[in-house]
Coordinates of C-alpha atoms and ligand atoms in Angstrom, one line a residue:
X1 CA -0.1 0.0 0.0
X2 CA 1.2 3.4 -1.3
X3 CA 1.4 6.4 1.0
X4 CA 0.3 9.7 -1.3
X5 CA 2.0 12.8 -0.9
X6 CA -1.0 14.1 1.6
X7 CA 0.2 11.4 3.6
X8 CA 3.9 12.2 4.4
X9 CA 2.4 16.4 4.6
X10 CA -0.3 15.0 7.3
X11 CA 2.5 13.7 10.1
X12 CA 3.1 16.8 11.9
X13 CA -1.1 16.9 12.6
X14 CA -1.3 16.2 16.2
X15 CA -4.9 15.9 16.9
X16 CA -4.8 13.2 13.8
X17 CA -2.3 11.1 15.6
X18 CA -3.5 11.3 19.0
X19 CA -6.9 9.7 17.3
X20 CA -5.0 6.7 15.0
X21 CA -2.9 6.0 18.3
X22 CA -6.5 6.7 20.5
X23 CA -7.6 3.6 18.2
X24 CA -5.0 1.0 18.2
X25 CA -4.6 1.1 21.6
X26 CA -8.8 1.0 23.1
X27 CA -8.3 -1.9 20.9
X28 CA -10.3 -1.1 17.6
X29 CA -9.4 -3.3 14.0
X30 CA -5.6 -3.2 12.8
X31 CA -7.9 -2.1 9.6
X32 CA -9.0 0.7 10.7
X33 CA -5.9 1.8 11.9
X34 CA -4.5 0.6 9.0
X35 CA -6.7 3.0 7.1
X36 CA -6.6 6.1 8.6
X37 CA -2.8 5.6 8.1
X38 CA -3.6 5.7 5.0
X39 CA -5.4 8.5 4.3
X40 CA -2.3 10.3 6.1
X41 CA -3.3 10.1 9.4
X42 CA 0.0 7.7 10.4
X43 CA 2.0 8.6 12.9
X44 CA 5.4 7.4 11.3
X45 CA 4.5 4.7 9.1
X46 CA 6.6 5.2 5.4
X47 CA 4.9 2.0 3.4
X48 CA 2.9 0.1 5.4
X49 CA 4.9 -2.9 3.7
X50 CA 7.2 -4.6 5.8
X51 CA 8.4 -6.7 3.6
X52 CA 11.6 -6.5 1.1
X53 CA 10.9 -8.1 -2.0
X54 CA 14.5 -8.4 -2.8
X55 CA 15.0 -10.3 1.0
X56 CA 12.3 -12.5 0.5
X57 CA 14.0 -13.6 -2.9
X58 CA 17.0 -13.6 -0.9
X59 CA 15.9 -16.5 1.7
X60 CA 13.8 -17.9 -1.0
X61 CA 17.0 -19.5 -2.4
X62 CA 18.0 -21.0 0.9
X63 CA 14.7 -22.4 1.7
X64 CA 16.0 -25.8 2.1
X65 CA 19.5 -24.9 4.5
X66 CA 17.9 -24.0 7.8
X67 CA 18.4 -27.3 9.0
X68 CA 21.8 -28.0 7.7
X69 CA 24.1 -27.4 11.1
X70 CA 26.9 -27.1 9.2
X71 CA 26.0 -24.6 6.5
X72 CA 25.0 -21.5 5.6
X73 CA 23.1 -21.3 8.8
X74 CA 24.8 -22.5 11.2
X75 CA 25.5 -19.6 13.4
X76 CA 21.8 -19.1 13.8
X77 CA 21.6 -22.8 15.5
X78 CA 24.7 -22.2 18.2
X79 CA 22.9 -19.2 18.1
X80 CA 20.3 -20.9 20.6
X81 CA 22.9 -21.4 23.1
X82 CA 22.6 -17.4 24.4
X83 CA 18.8 -16.6 22.7
X84 CA 16.8 -19.4 24.2
X85 CA 17.7 -19.0 27.7
X86 CA 17.6 -14.8 27.3
X87 CA 13.8 -15.4 26.2
X88 CA 12.9 -18.2 29.0
X89 CA 15.2 -16.2 31.5
X90 CA 13.3 -13.5 31.2
X91 CA 9.9 -14.6 30.5
X92 CA 10.5 -16.4 34.2
X93 CA 11.2 -12.8 35.6
X94 CA 8.5 -11.2 34.5
X95 CA 5.9 -14.0 34.4
X96 CA 7.2 -16.2 37.1
X97 CA 7.6 -20.2 36.9
X98 CA 4.2 -22.0 36.3
X99 CA 5.3 -26.1 35.4
X100 CA 8.8 -27.3 36.3
X101 CA 10.1 -28.9 33.6
X102 CA 8.2 -26.8 30.8
X103 CA 9.0 -23.7 31.9
X104 CA 7.1 -22.0 29.4
X105 CA 4.4 -23.8 29.2
X106 CA 0.8 -21.3 28.9
X107 CA 2.4 -18.6 26.9
X108 CA 1.6 -18.1 23.3
X109 CA 4.6 -16.8 21.5
X110 CA 5.1 -15.8 18.3
X111 CA 8.3 -16.0 16.1
X112 CA 7.7 -13.6 13.4
X113 CA 10.7 -13.8 10.8
X114 CA 10.8 -18.5 12.1
X115 CA 12.4 -19.2 8.4
X116 CA 12.9 -22.9 9.1
X117 CA 11.7 -22.7 12.9
X118 CA 15.5 -23.2 14.2
X119 CA 14.0 -21.1 17.5
X120 CA 10.1 -22.0 17.4
X121 CA 11.4 -25.7 18.3
X122 CA 13.5 -25.0 21.2
X123 CA 10.9 -22.3 22.5
X124 CA 8.2 -25.1 21.4
X125 CA 10.6 -27.4 23.9
X126 CA 9.8 -25.7 26.7
X127 CA 6.3 -25.8 27.1
X128 CA 5.7 -22.7 25.0
X129 CA 2.9 -22.7 22.0
X130 CA 4.5 -21.5 19.4
X131 CA 3.3 -19.8 15.8
X132 CA 6.5 -19.2 13.6
X133 CA 5.5 -16.3 10.9
X134 CA 7.8 -15.6 7.7
X135 CA 6.9 -14.0 4.1
X136 CA 8.9 -16.9 2.7
X137 CA 6.4 -20.1 1.7
X138 CA 9.5 -22.3 1.0
X139 CA 10.8 -21.3 4.5
X140 CA 7.3 -22.0 6.1
X141 CA 7.1 -25.6 4.2
X142 CA 10.6 -26.6 5.9
X143 CA 9.5 -26.0 9.1
X144 CA 6.6 -26.9 8.6
X145 CA 8.6 -30.7 7.2
X146 CA 10.9 -30.6 10.1
X147 CA 8.6 -29.6 12.8
X148 CA 6.4 -32.8 11.7
X149 CA 9.4 -35.2 12.7
X150 CA 9.1 -34.7 16.7
X151 CA 5.7 -35.8 18.1
X152 CA 6.4 -33.8 20.5
X153 CA 5.8 -30.5 19.2
X154 CA 2.5 -31.1 15.8
X155 CA 0.5 -29.4 19.3
X156 CA 1.9 -26.8 20.0
X157 CA 4.8 -25.6 17.2
X158 CA 2.7 -24.0 14.1
X159 CA 3.7 -22.0 11.1
X160 CA 2.1 -19.8 8.3
X161 CA 3.3 -17.7 5.6
X162 CA 2.4 -14.6 6.3
X163 CA 4.1 -11.0 7.4
X164 CA 3.1 -9.6 10.8
X165 CA 0.9 -7.0 9.2
X166 CA -1.6 -9.4 7.5
X167 CA -1.5 -11.2 10.7
X168 CA -1.8 -7.9 12.2
X169 CA -5.1 -7.6 10.2
X170 CA -6.9 -10.5 11.9
X171 CA -9.4 -9.3 14.8
X172 CA -8.6 -12.4 16.8
X173 CA -5.0 -11.7 17.1
X174 CA -4.8 -8.8 18.8
X175 CA -3.8 -8.4 21.9
X176 CA -3.0 -12.8 21.5
X177 CA 0.5 -13.6 22.4
X178 CA 2.7 -13.5 25.4
X179 CA 5.3 -12.5 23.8
X180 CA 6.6 -12.0 20.3
X181 CA 10.8 -13.0 19.2
X182 CA 11.8 -11.4 16.0
X183 CA 15.1 -12.9 15.5
X184 CA 17.9 -11.6 13.1
X185 CA 14.8 -10.1 11.6
X186 CA 14.7 -6.9 11.9
X187 CA 17.9 -6.0 9.2
X188 CA 16.0 -7.3 6.7
X189 CA 12.7 -6.0 6.9
X190 CA 11.9 -2.7 4.7
X191 CA 9.4 -1.0 7.2
X192 CA 10.9 -1.2 10.9
X193 CA 8.3 1.3 12.2
X194 CA 5.3 -0.7 10.7
X195 CA 6.6 -3.7 11.9
X196 CA 7.4 -2.9 15.4
X197 CA 3.9 -1.3 15.0
X198 CA 2.1 -4.4 14.1
X199 CA 3.9 -6.6 16.6
X200 CA 2.6 -4.1 19.5
X201 CA -1.0 -4.4 17.8
X202 CA -0.7 -8.0 18.6
X203 CA 0.7 -8.4 21.9
X204 CA -1.0 -8.7 24.9
X205 CA -0.8 -5.4 27.4
X206 CA 2.2 -6.2 29.2
X207 CA 3.8 -8.4 27.1
X208 CA 7.8 -9.1 25.6
X209 CA 9.1 -8.4 23.0
X210 CA 12.5 -10.1 22.2
X211 CA 14.8 -8.7 19.1
X212 CA 18.2 -9.8 18.6
X213 CA 20.1 -7.9 15.8
X214 CA 23.4 -6.1 14.5
X215 CA 24.2 -2.7 15.8
X216 CA 25.5 -0.1 12.9
X217 CA 29.1 0.3 13.4
X218 CA 32.1 0.5 11.4
X219 CA 33.1 -3.0 13.4
X220 CA 30.0 -4.9 12.4
X221 CA 30.8 -3.7 9.2
X222 CA 33.8 -5.1 8.8
X223 CA 33.2 -8.0 11.1
X224 CA 29.1 -8.6 10.1
X225 CA 30.3 -8.6 6.1
X226 CA 33.7 -8.0 5.5
X227 CA 34.6 -11.0 7.2
X228 CA 31.9 -13.2 8.2
X229 CA 30.5 -12.4 4.0
X230 CA 33.1 -11.9 2.2
X231 CA 36.5 -13.4 3.4
X232 CA 35.4 -16.5 5.2
X233 CA 31.3 -17.1 3.8
X234 CA 30.2 -17.3 7.3
X235 CA 27.5 -16.2 6.2
X236 CA 25.7 -16.2 1.9
X237 CA 27.5 -13.5 0.4
X238 CA 25.0 -10.3 0.1
X239 CA 23.1 -11.6 3.5
X240 CA 23.0 -7.9 4.8
X241 CA 22.8 -4.9 4.1
X242 CA 24.9 -2.2 6.4
X243 CA 22.3 0.4 5.8
X244 CA 19.2 -1.9 7.8
X245 CA 21.7 -2.3 10.6
X246 CA 20.6 0.0 13.5
X247 CA 22.2 1.2 16.7
X248 CA 20.8 -0.1 20.3
X249 CA 19.9 3.6 21.0
X250 CA 17.5 3.9 17.5
X251 CA 16.4 0.7 18.3
X252 CA 14.9 1.7 21.9
X253 CA 14.2 5.2 20.5
X254 CA 11.9 3.6 18.0
X255 CA 10.4 0.9 20.3
X256 CA 9.4 3.5 22.9
X257 CA 8.0 6.2 20.4
X258 CA 4.9 2.7 19.8
X259 CA 4.7 2.4 23.5
X260 CA 7.7 -0.5 24.4
X261 CA 9.3 -0.2 27.7
X262 CA 12.9 -1.0 27.1
X263 CA 13.7 -4.5 30.1
X264 CA 17.7 -4.8 29.2
X265 CA 20.1 -4.9 25.9
X266 CA 23.3 -6.9 26.1
X267 CA 25.8 -7.3 24.2
X268 CA 26.6 -10.7 21.9
X269 CA 30.0 -12.4 19.9
X270 CA 30.6 -15.8 17.8
X271 CA 33.3 -16.9 16.8
X272 CA 33.6 -18.1 13.6
X273 CA 36.8 -20.2 14.7
X274 CA 34.2 -22.1 17.4
X275 CA 31.4 -21.6 15.7
X276 CA 29.8 -20.6 19.2
X277 CA 28.5 -17.2 20.3
X278 CA 29.3 -15.8 24.1
X279 CA 28.1 -12.4 25.5
X280 CA 30.0 -9.6 25.7
X281 CA 29.8 -6.3 27.4
X282 CA 29.9 -4.3 23.8
X283 CA 27.4 -4.3 21.7
X284 CA 29.0 -2.7 19.3
X285 CA 28.0 -5.6 16.6
X286 CA 25.6 -7.9 17.6
X287 CA 22.7 -7.6 21.0
X288 CA 19.7 -8.7 21.9
X289 CA 17.1 -6.3 23.5
X290 CA 14.1 -6.8 25.8
X291 CA 11.4 -4.7 26.3
X292 CA 7.4 -4.9 27.6
X293 CA 4.3 -3.9 26.0
X294 CA 3.9 -0.4 28.6
X295 CA 0.4 -0.7 27.5
X296 CA 0.6 3.2 27.3
X297 CA -0.1 5.6 24.9
X298 CA 3.2 6.8 23.1
X299 CA 2.5 9.7 24.3
X300 CA 1.4 9.1 27.7
X301 CA 4.4 6.6 27.9
X302 CA 6.9 9.5 26.9
X303 CA 5.3 12.0 29.4
X304 CA 5.8 9.0 32.6
X305 CA 9.1 8.0 31.4
X306 CA 9.9 12.0 32.0
X307 CA 8.2 12.6 35.1
Ligands
SAM1 C1 18.2 -14.2 8.8 S1 16.9 -15.3 9.1 C2 16.4 -15.2 10.8 C3 15.2 -16.6 11.0 C4 15.3 -16.7 12.5 N1 14.4 -15.9 12.8 C5 16.3 -17.9 12.9 O1 16.8 -17.1 13.9 O2 16.7 -18.6 12.9 C6 15.8 -14.0 8.9 C7 14.8 -14.0 8.2 O3 13.5 -13.1 8.1 C8 12.4 -13.2 7.1 N2 12.6 -12.0 7.1 C9 12.5 -11.4 5.8 N3 11.9 -9.8 5.5 C10 10.9 -10.4 6.9 C11 10.0 -9.5 7.1 N4 9.2 -8.1 6.4 N5 9.1 -9.6 8.1 C12 9.1 -11.3 8.9 N6 9.9 -12.0 8.1 C13 11.4 -11.5 7.2 C14 13.3 -14.0 6.4 O4 12.0 -14.7 5.2 C15 14.3 -14.7 6.8 O5 13.6 -15.8 7.3

């Protein structure tokens, strides 16, 4: 959906902005919000389509490779050692332990940009009811096939080929999920503002959003693109576009402007020799961020943050 010039000109219309945001926060349908946004009343979106077709084409070519642990996605397999406990421990610290042995039982988790389900499956094994979504049909097919081999996951992990904006259009999904994970996804998204807005729309009040991504630094360019892609071939060439990387500060600002409150940001480092990840003090390259929906209109949030 395209935004008209009129729409861009109306970005500063505070009164309309309030109408749109309050409609969203009061639980009216995302379609209604989207219609208002498309009339030029949106807060901050530029395209309302989070998908970059070039990214889809690139991941389509890799869709059969997700479960090759020594292949293109080896670093994502290894990242589970950090990100699964990160999600689990933060969920438990907010919501408390409910079932020993299945610590995430009764939580509904949305894995946005799930690819082949590398993160969906371990979260399902921890007891969560997981829905993985991805715009690449073939990746969803791979995820479904792989999960179908594990009888323990058949009832708890499911997948859908769609985008977050499509998912959030369905009334049934509004305020539905206890948590959302978007791991190594936001650096592939065309419109991050809309992406975050839609995440908030399907999250329960007080729900958690976990993002892992890549910082926009000289070091991330050198290691993430030149070394990892061009010299060592750990990741296929062209996987990342440095322009789409985002610093923790910019990401925090975007999240807070969408009514989230940042709980924690950490640094992560990948060792290409050992193939393992470790926590780091520096967020100069990779970092996870844990935020919670603070149930406030963005304006109210900024007021409460100031006071
Ligand atoms: C680097 S992979 C990460 C996959 C998975 N999250 C993991 O960590 O194993 C990036 C994924 O984001 C998906 N993607 C790209 N653009 C997207 C968008 N606009 N919305 C949701 N997912 C997207 C890709 O299809 C791909 O599966």
